[in-house]
Tab-separated table of C-alpha atoms and ligand atoms in Angstrom:
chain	number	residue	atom	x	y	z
T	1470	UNK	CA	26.320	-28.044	-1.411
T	1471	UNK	CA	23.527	-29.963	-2.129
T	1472	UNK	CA	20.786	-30.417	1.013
T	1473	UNK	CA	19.060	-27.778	2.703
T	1474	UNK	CA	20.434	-28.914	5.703
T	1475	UNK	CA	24.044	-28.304	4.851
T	1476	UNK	CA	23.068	-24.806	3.139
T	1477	UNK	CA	21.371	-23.372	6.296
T	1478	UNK	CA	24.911	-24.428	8.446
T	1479	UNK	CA	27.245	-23.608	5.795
T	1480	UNK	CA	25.743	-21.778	2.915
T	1481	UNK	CA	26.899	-18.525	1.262
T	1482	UNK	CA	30.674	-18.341	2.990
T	1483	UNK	CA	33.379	-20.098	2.648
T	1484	UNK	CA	36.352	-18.984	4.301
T	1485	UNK	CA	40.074	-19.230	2.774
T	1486	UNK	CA	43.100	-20.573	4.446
T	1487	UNK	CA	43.438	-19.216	7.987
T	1488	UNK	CA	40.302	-16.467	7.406
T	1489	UNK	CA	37.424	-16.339	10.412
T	1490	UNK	CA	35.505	-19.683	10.470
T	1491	UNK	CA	32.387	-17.369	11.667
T	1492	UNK	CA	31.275	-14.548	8.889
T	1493	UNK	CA	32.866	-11.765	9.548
T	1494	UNK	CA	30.807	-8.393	10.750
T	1495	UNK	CA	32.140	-5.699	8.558
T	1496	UNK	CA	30.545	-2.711	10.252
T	1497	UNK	CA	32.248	-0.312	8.269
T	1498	UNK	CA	29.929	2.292	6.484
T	1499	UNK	CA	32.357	2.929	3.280
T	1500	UNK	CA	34.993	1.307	1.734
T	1501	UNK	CA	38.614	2.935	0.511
T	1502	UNK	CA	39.945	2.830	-3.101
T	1503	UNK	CA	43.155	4.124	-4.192
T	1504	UNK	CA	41.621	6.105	-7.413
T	1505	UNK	CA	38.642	8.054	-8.263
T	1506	UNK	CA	38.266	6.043	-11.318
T	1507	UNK	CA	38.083	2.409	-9.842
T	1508	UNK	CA	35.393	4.201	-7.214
T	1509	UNK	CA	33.483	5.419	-10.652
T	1510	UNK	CA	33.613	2.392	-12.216
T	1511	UNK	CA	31.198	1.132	-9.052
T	1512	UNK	CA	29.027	3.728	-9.258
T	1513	UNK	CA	28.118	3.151	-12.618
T	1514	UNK	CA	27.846	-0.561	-11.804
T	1515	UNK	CA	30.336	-1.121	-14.255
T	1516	UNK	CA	32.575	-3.220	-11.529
T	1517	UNK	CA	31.495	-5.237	-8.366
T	1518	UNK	CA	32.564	-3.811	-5.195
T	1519	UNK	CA	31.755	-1.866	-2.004
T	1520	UNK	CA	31.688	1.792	-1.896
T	1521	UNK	CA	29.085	2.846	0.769
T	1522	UNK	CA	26.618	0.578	3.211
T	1523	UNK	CA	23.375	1.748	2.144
T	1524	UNK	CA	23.571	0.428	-1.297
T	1525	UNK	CA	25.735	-2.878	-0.121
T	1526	UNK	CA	27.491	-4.821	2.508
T	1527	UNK	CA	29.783	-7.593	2.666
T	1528	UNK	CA	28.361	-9.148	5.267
T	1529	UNK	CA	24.485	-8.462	4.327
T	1530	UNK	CA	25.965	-9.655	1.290
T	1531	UNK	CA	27.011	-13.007	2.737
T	1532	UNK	CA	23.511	-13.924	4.633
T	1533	UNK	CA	21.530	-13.035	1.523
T	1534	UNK	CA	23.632	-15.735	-0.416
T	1535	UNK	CA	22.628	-18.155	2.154
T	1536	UNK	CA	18.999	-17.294	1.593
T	1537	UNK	CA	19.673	-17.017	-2.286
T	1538	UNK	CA	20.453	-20.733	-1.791
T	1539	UNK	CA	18.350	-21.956	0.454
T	1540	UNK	CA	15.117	-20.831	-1.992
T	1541	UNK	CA	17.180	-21.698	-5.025
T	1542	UNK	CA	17.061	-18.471	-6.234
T	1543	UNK	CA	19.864	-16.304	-8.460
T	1544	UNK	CA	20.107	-13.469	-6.291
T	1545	UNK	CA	18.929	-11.885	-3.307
T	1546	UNK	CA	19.243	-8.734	-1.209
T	1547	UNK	CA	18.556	-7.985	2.862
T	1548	UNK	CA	16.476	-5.073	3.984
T	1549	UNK	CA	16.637	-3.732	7.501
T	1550	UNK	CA	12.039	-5.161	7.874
T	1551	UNK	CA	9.654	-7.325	6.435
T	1552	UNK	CA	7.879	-4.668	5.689
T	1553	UNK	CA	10.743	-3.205	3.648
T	1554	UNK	CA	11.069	-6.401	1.414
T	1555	UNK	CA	7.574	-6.509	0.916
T	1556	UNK	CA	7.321	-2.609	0.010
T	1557	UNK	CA	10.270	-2.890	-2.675
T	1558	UNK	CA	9.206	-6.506	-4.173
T	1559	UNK	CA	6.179	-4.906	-5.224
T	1560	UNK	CA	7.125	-1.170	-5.820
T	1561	UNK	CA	10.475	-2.388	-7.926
T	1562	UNK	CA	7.656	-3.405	-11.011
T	1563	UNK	CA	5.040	-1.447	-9.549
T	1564	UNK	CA	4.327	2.175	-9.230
T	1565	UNK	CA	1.918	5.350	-9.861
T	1566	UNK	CA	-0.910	3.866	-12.446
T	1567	UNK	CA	-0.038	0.341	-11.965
T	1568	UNK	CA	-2.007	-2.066	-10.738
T	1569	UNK	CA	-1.688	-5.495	-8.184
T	1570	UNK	CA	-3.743	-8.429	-7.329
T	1571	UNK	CA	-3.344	-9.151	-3.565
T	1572	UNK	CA	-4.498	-12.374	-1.679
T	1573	UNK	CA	-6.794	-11.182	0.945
T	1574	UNK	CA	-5.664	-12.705	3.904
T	1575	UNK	CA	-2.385	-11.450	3.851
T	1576	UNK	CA	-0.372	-10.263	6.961
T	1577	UNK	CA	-2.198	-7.176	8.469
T	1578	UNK	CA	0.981	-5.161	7.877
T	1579	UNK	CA	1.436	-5.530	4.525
T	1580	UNK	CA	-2.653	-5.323	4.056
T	1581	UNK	CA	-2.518	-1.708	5.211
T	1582	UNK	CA	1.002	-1.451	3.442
T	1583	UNK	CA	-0.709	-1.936	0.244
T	1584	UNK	CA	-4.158	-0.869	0.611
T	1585	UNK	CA	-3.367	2.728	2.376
T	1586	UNK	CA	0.112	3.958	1.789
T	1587	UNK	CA	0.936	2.689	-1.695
T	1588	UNK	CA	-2.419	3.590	-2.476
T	1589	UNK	CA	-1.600	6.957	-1.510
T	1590	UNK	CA	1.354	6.515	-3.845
T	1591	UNK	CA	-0.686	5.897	-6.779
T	1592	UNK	CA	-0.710	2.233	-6.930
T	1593	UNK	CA	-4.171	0.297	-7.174
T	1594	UNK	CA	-4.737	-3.019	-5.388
T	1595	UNK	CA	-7.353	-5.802	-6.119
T	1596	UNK	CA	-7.505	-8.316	-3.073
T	1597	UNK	CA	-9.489	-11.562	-3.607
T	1598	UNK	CA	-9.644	-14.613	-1.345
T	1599	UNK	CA	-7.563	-17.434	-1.635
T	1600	UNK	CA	-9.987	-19.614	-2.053
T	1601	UNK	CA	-11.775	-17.628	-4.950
T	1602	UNK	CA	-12.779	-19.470	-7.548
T	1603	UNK	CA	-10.911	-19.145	-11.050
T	1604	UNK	CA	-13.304	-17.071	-12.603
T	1605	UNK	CA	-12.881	-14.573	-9.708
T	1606	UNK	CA	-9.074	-14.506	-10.077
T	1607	UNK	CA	-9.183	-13.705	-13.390
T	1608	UNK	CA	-11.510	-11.139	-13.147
T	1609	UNK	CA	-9.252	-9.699	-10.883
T	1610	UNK	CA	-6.555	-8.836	-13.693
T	1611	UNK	CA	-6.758	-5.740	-15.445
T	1612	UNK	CA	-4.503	-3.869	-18.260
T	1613	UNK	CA	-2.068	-2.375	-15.979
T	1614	UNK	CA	-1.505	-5.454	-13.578
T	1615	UNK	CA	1.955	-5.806	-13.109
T	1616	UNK	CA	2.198	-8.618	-10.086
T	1617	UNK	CA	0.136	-10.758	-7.994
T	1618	UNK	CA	1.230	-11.659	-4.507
T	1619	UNK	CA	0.289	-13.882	-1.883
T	1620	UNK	CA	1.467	-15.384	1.124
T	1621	UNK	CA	2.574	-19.134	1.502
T	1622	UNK	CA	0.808	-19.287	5.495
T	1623	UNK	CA	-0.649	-16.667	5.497
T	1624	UNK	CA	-0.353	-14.844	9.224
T	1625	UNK	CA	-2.436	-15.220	11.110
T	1626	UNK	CA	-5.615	-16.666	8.825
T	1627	UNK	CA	-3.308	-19.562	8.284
T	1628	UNK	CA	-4.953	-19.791	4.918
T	1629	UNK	CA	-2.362	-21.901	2.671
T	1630	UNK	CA	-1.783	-20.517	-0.271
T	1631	UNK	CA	-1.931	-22.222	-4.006
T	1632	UNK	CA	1.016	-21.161	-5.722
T	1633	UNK	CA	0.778	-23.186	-8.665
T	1634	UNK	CA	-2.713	-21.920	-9.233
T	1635	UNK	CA	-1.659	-17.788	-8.530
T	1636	UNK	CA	1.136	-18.500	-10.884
T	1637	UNK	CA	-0.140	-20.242	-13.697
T	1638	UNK	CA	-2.907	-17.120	-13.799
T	1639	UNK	CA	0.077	-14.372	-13.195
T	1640	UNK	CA	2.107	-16.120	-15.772
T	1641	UNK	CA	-1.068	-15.955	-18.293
T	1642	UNK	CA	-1.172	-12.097	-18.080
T	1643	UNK	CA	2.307	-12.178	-18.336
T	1644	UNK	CA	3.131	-10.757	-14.442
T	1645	UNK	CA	4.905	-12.303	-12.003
T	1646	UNK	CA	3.849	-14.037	-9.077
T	1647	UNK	CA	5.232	-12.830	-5.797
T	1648	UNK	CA	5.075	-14.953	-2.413
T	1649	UNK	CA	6.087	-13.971	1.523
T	1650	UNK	CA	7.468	-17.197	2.550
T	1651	UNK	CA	7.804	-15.956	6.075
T	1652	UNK	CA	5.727	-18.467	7.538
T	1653	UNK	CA	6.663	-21.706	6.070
T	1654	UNK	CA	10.487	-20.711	5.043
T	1655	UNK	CA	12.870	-22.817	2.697
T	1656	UNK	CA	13.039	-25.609	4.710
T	1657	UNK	CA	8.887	-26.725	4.078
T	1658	UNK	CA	8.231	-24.919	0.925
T	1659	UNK	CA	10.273	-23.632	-1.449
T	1660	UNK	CA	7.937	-21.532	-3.631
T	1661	UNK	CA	9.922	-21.196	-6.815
T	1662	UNK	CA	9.472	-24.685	-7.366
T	1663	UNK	CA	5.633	-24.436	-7.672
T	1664	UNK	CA	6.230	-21.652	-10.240
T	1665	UNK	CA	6.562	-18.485	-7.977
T	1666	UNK	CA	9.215	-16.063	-9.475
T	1667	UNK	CA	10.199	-13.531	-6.564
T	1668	UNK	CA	10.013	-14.648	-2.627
T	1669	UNK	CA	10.083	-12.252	0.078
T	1670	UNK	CA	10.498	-12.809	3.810
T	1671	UNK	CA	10.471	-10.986	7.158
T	1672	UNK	CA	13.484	-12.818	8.334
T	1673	UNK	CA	12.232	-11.513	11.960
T	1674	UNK	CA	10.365	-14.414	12.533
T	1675	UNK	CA	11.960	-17.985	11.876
T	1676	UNK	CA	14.926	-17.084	10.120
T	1677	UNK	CA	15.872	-15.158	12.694
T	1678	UNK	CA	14.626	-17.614	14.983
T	1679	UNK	CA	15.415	-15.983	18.849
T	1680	UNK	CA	13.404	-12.525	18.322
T	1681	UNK	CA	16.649	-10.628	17.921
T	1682	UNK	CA	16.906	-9.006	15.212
T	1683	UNK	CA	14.167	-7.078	12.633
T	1684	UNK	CA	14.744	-7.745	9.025
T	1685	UNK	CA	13.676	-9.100	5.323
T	1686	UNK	CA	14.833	-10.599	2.594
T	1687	UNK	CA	14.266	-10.218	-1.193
T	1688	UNK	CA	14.974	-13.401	-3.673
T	1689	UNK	CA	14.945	-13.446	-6.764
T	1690	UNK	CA	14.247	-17.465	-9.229
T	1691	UNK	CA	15.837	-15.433	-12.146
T	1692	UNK	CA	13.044	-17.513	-14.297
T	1693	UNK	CA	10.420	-14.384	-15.259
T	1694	UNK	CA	11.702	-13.547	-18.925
T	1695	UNK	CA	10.906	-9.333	-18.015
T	1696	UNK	CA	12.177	-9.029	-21.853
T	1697	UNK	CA	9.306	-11.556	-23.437
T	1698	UNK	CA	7.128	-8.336	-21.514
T	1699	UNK	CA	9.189	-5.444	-22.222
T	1700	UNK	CA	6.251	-3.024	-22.634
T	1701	UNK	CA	4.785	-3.985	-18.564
T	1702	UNK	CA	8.056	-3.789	-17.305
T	1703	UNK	CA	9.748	-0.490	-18.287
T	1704	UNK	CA	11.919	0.051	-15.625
T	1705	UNK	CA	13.872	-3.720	-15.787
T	1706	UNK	CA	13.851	-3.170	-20.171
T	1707	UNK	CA	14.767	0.253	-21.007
T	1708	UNK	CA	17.819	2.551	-19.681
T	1709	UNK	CA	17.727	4.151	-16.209
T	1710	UNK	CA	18.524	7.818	-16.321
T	1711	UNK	CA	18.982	8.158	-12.837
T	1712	UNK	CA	22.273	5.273	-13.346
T	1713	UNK	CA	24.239	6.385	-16.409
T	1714	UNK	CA	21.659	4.556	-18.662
T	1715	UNK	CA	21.961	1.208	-17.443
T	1716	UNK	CA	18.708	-1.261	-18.454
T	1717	UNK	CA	19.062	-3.769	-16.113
T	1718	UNK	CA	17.384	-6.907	-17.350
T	1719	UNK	CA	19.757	-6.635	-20.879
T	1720	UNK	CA	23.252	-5.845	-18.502
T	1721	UNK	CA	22.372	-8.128	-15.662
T	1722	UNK	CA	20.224	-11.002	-17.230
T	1723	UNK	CA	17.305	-12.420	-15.867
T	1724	UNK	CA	19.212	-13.803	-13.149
T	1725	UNK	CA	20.089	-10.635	-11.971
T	1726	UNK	CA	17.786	-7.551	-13.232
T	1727	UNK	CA	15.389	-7.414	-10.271
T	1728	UNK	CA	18.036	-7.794	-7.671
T	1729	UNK	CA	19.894	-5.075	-8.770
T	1730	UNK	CA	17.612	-2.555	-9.836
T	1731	UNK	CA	15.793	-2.627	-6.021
T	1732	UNK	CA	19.691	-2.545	-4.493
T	1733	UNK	CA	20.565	0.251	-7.266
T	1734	UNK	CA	17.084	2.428	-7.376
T	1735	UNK	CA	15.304	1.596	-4.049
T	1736	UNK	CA	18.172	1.048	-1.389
T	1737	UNK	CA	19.897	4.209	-2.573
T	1738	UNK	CA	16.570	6.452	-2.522
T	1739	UNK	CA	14.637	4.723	0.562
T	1740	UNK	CA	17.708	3.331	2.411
T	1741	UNK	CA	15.726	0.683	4.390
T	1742	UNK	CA	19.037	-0.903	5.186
T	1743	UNK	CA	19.942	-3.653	7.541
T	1744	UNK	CA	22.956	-2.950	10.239
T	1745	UNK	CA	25.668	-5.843	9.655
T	1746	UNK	CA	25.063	-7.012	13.401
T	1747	UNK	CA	21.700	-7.663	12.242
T	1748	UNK	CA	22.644	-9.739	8.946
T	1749	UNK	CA	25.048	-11.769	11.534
T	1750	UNK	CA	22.394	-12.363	14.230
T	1751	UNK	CA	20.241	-13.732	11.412
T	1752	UNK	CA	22.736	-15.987	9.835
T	1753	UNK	CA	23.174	-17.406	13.760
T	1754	UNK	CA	19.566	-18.165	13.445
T	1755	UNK	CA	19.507	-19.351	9.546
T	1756	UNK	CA	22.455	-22.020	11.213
T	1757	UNK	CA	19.498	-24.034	12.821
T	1758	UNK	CA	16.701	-23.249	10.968
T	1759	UNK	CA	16.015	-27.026	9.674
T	1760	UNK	CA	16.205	-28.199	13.028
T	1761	UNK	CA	14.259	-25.446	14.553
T	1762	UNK	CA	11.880	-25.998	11.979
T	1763	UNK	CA	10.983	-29.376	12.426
T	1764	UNK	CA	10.792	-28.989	16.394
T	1765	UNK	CA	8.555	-26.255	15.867
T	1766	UNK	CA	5.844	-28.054	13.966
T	1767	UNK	CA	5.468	-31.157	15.831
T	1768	UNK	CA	5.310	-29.082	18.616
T	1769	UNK	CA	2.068	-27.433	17.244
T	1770	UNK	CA	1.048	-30.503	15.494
T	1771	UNK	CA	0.803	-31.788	19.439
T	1772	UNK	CA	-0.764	-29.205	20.996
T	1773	UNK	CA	-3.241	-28.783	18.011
T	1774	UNK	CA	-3.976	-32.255	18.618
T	1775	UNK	CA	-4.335	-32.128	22.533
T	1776	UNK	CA	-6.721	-28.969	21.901
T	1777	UNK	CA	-9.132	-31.194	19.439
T	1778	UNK	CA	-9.172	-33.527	22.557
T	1779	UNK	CA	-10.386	-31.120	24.941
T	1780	UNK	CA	-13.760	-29.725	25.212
T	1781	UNK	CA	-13.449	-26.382	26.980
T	1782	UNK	CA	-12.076	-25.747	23.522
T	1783	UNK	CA	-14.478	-25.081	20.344
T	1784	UNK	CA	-12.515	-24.943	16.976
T	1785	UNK	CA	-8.809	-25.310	16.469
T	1786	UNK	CA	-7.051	-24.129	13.162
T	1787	UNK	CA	-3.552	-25.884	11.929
T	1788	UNK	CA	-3.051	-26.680	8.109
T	1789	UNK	CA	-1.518	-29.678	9.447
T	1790	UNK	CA	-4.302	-31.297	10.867
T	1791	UNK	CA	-6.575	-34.113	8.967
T	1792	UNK	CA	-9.967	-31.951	8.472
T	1793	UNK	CA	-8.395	-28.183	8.567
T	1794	UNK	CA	-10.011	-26.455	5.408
T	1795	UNK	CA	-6.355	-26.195	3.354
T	1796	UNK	CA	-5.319	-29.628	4.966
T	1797	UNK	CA	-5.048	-30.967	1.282
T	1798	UNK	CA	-2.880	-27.748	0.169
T	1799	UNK	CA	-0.863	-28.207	3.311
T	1800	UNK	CA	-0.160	-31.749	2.245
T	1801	UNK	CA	0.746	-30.636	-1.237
T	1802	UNK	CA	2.836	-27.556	-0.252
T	1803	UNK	CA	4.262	-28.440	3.007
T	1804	UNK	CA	4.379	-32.322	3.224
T	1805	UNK	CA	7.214	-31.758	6.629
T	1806	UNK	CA	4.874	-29.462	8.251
T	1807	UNK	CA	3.674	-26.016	7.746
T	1808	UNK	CA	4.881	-23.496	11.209
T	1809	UNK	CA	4.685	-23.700	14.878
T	1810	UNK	CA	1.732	-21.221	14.953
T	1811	UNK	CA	-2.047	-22.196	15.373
T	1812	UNK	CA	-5.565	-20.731	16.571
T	1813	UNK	CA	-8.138	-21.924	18.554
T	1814	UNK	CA	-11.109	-20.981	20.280
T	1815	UNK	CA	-11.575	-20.923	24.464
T	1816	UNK	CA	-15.427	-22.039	25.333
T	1817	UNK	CA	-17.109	-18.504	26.878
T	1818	UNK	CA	-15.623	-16.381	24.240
T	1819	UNK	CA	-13.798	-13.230	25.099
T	1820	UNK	CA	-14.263	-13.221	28.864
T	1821	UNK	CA	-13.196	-16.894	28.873
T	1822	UNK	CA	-10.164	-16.349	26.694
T	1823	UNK	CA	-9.093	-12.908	28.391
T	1824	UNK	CA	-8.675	-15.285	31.726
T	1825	UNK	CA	-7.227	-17.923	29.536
T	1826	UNK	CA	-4.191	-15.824	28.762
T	1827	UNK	CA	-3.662	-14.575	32.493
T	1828	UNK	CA	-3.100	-18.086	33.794
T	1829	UNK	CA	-0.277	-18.644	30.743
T	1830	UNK	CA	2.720	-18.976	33.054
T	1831	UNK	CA	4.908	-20.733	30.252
T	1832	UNK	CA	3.851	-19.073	27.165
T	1833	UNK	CA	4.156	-15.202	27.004
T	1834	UNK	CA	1.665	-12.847	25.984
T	1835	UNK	CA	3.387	-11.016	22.799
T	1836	UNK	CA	2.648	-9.835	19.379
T	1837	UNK	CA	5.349	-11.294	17.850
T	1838	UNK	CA	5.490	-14.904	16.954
T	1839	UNK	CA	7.852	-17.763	15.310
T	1840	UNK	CA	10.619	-17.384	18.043
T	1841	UNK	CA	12.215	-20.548	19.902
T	1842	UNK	CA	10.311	-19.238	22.963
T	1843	UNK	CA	6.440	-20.152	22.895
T	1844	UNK	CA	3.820	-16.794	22.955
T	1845	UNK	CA	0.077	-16.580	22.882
T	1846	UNK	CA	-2.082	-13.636	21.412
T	1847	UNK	CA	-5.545	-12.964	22.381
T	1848	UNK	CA	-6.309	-10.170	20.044
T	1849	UNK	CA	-9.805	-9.419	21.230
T	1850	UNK	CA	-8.394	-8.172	24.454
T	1851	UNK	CA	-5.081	-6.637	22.948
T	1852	UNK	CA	-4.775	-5.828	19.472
T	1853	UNK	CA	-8.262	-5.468	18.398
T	1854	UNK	CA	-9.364	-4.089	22.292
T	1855	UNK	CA	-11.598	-1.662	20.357
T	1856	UNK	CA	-13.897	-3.430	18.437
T	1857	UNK	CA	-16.877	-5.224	19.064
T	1858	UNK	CA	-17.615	-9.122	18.902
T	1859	UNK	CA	-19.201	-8.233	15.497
T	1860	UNK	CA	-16.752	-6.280	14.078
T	1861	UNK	CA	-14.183	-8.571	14.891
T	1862	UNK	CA	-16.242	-11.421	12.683
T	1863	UNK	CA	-16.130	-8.787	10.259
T	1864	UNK	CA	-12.194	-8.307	10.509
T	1865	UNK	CA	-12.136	-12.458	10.089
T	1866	UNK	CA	-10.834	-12.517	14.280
T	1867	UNK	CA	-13.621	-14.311	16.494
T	1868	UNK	CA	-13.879	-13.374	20.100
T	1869	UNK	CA	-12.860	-16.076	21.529
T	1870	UNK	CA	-9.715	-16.868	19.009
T	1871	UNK	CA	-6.404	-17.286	20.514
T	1872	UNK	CA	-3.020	-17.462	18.524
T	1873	UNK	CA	-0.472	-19.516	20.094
T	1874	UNK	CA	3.155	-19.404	18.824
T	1875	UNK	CA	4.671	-22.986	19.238
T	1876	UNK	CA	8.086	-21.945	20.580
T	1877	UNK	CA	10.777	-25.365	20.595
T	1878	UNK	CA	10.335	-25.965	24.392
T	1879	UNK	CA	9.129	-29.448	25.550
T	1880	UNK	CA	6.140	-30.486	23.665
T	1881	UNK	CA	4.655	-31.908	27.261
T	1882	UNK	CA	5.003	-28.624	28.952
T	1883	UNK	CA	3.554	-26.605	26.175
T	1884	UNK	CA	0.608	-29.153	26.576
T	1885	UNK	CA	0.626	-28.451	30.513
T	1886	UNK	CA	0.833	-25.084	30.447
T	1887	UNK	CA	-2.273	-24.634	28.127
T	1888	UNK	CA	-4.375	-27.475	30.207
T	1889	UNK	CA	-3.691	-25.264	34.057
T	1890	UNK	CA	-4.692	-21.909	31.926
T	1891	UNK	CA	-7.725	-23.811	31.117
T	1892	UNK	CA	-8.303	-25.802	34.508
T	1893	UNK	CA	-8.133	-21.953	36.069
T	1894	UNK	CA	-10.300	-19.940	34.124
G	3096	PLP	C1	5.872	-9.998	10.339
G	3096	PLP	C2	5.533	-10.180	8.940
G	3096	PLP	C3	5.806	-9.182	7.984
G	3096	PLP	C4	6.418	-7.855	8.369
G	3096	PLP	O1	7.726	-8.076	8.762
G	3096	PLP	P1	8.542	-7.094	9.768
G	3096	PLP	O2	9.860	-7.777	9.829
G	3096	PLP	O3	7.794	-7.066	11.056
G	3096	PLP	O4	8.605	-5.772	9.114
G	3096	PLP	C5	5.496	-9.441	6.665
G	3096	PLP	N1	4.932	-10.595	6.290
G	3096	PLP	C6	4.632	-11.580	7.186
G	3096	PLP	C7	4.000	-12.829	6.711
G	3096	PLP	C8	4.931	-11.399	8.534
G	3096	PLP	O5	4.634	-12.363	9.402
């Protein structure tokens, strides 16, 4: 399987002779074996196999394949959140004493993810700004650094993120690079190819695709050589007690190290597993995800556009757009198009905008975004109800901002919908 295309439809399954031309949903939570001894043999990962649905799942098994392939990674596991994939990414090469460098404008839940609870668990974060200059990123590096991470778009800044410079100053302090792909997925960047090692995604948005189903995604390129760093990286290099002595990156490879230490360490102790309904509603979604995709970002390319046109509207943020401030990164790392989610200001700041979203009769008010179904967030009145114009400036949120989700409706009723919300406040 070669093209993107054919991986989203068809990747990671293919059925025998008279077997189910859909993946099957195994919702079993164990799996029988005739002797004690062939179960041992998978508990002390010295066989591949099933033995209980925390730890693994045929048919999470199946979808993460598909996502293996799609980001032309080795190996890759599901996790029941983003949040999840995000938490064990980092805390698989990162704990008490260690250190991170964070891109600032990261996703707000993964901000406070990092910055208060793994704090609390003994791991220090330094955040800089994506735009920092070199100088400031490598200041940013200390002894104990054992990753950077970023985000490719990030949510909802819509800062673009630039992975070849992140990685090339990871790679010099010998630390990976890690990148939440969420935003952008496979289909208009594959990170790994700019020199990112480990991709994470909350699948919950366009993988997913229909707002059905919560879940993430771990991948792993197989390229960062944990061995050439053996002292940084303890846990991939030398024997884990807790599974019969096993050091993953020597019995696994490269290819296969980080995978399997988060499914054999952090699965079994956190159990952040996905349900195998979920894994199935996502591979549903990961069937049209190019197409999706594609519809998704000319739709916001379009209404971006119409909003430059119109004056009762003051500043408009998409990557995609000639004059955003990362258009040139955009064109570099997402030449098809970067999401179906943009920003804008409404003329008359928060009262203006609070009216703004009353009169939306197509587009929903939600939190969530990257569905098929458009959605608009005004977080001045909603998420951020409690904080004053100035310390919203101060939180990087204006007043008057607006978030619009470009769902895959008609790009001319989007467009209409928007203009009457307008016409009306
Ligand atoms: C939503 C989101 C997350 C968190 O994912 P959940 O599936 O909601 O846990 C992480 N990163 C990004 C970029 C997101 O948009």
């Amino acid at each position: 399987m070669q093209n993107i295309e054919t991986i989203c439809v068809q990747g990671g399954y293919m059925p025998g002779n008279g077997e189910p031309r859909q993946i099957p949903i195994v919702q079993s939570t164990t799996f029988k074996y005739s002797t004690g001894e062939e179960m041992a043999k998978l508990f002390d990962l010295e066989a591949t196999g099933y033995f209980y649905s925390r730890l693994q799942n045929p048919t999470c098994d199946t979808v993460a394949a598909k996502i293996a392939a799609l980001e032309g990674g080795t190996a890759a596991m599901l996790t029941s959140s983003g949040q999840a994939a995000n938490f064990f990414a980092v805390f698989n090469i990162a704990s008490c004493g260690d250190h991170v460098v964070a891109e600032s404008s990261i996703y707000g839940g993964t901000f406070n993810l990092f910055n208060v609870t793994m704090r609390k668990m003994g791991v220090d974060f330094t955040f800089v700004a994506p735009d920092c200059t070199d100088e400031e990123l490598e200041a940013a590096f200390k002894p104990n650094t054992k990753a950077v991470f970023g985000e490719t778009i990030a949510n909802p800044a819509l800062r673009i993120l630039d992975i070849e410079r992140f990685a090339k100053a990871a790679h010099a302090h010998g630390v990976p690079l890690i990148v939440d792909n969420t935003f952008a997925t496979p289909i208009n960047c594959r990170p790994f190819e700019f020199g990112a090692d480990i991709v994470t995604h909350s699948t919950t948005k366009y993988m997913d695709g229909h707002g059905s189903a919560v879940g993430g995604a771990i991948v792993d390129s197989g390229k960062f050589d944990w061995i050439a760093h053996k002292d940084k990286f303890p846990g991939l290099t030398t024997p884990d007690e807790s599974y019969h002595g096993v050091t993953y990156a020597e019995k696994f490879g490269l290819e296969g190290a980080f995978i399997t230490k988060a499914t054999a360490q952090l699965m079994r102790d956190f159990g952040s597993t996905p349900s195998p309904f979920s894994a199935y509603l996502l591979n549903l979604g990961l069937e049209s995800l190019h197409v999706r995709m594609q519809r998704h970002c000319e739709n916001a390319k379009a209404v971006a556009e119409y909003l430059k046109s119109d004056p009762r509207i003051t500043w408009v943020s998409c990557p995609d757009l000639e004059g955003d401030r990362d258009y040139a990164l955009a064109k570099k790392y997402l030449p098809k198009g970067s999401c179906g989610v943009i920003s804008f200001g409404v003329k008359g700041g928060r009262e203006a905008a609070s009216r703004f979203m009353a009169n939306l009769k197509l587009c929903a008010i939600e939190t969530h975004v990257a569905d098929a179904r458009s959605c608009c967030l005004h977080p001045a009145s909603t998420t951020h109800r409690q904080m004053s114009d100035e310390e919203l400036l101060g939180a990087g949120v204006s007043a008057d901002l607006i978030r619009m989700s470009c769902g895959i409706e008609s790009a001319e009723d989007l467009i209409n919908d928007v203009k009457q919300a307008l016409d009306n406040i």
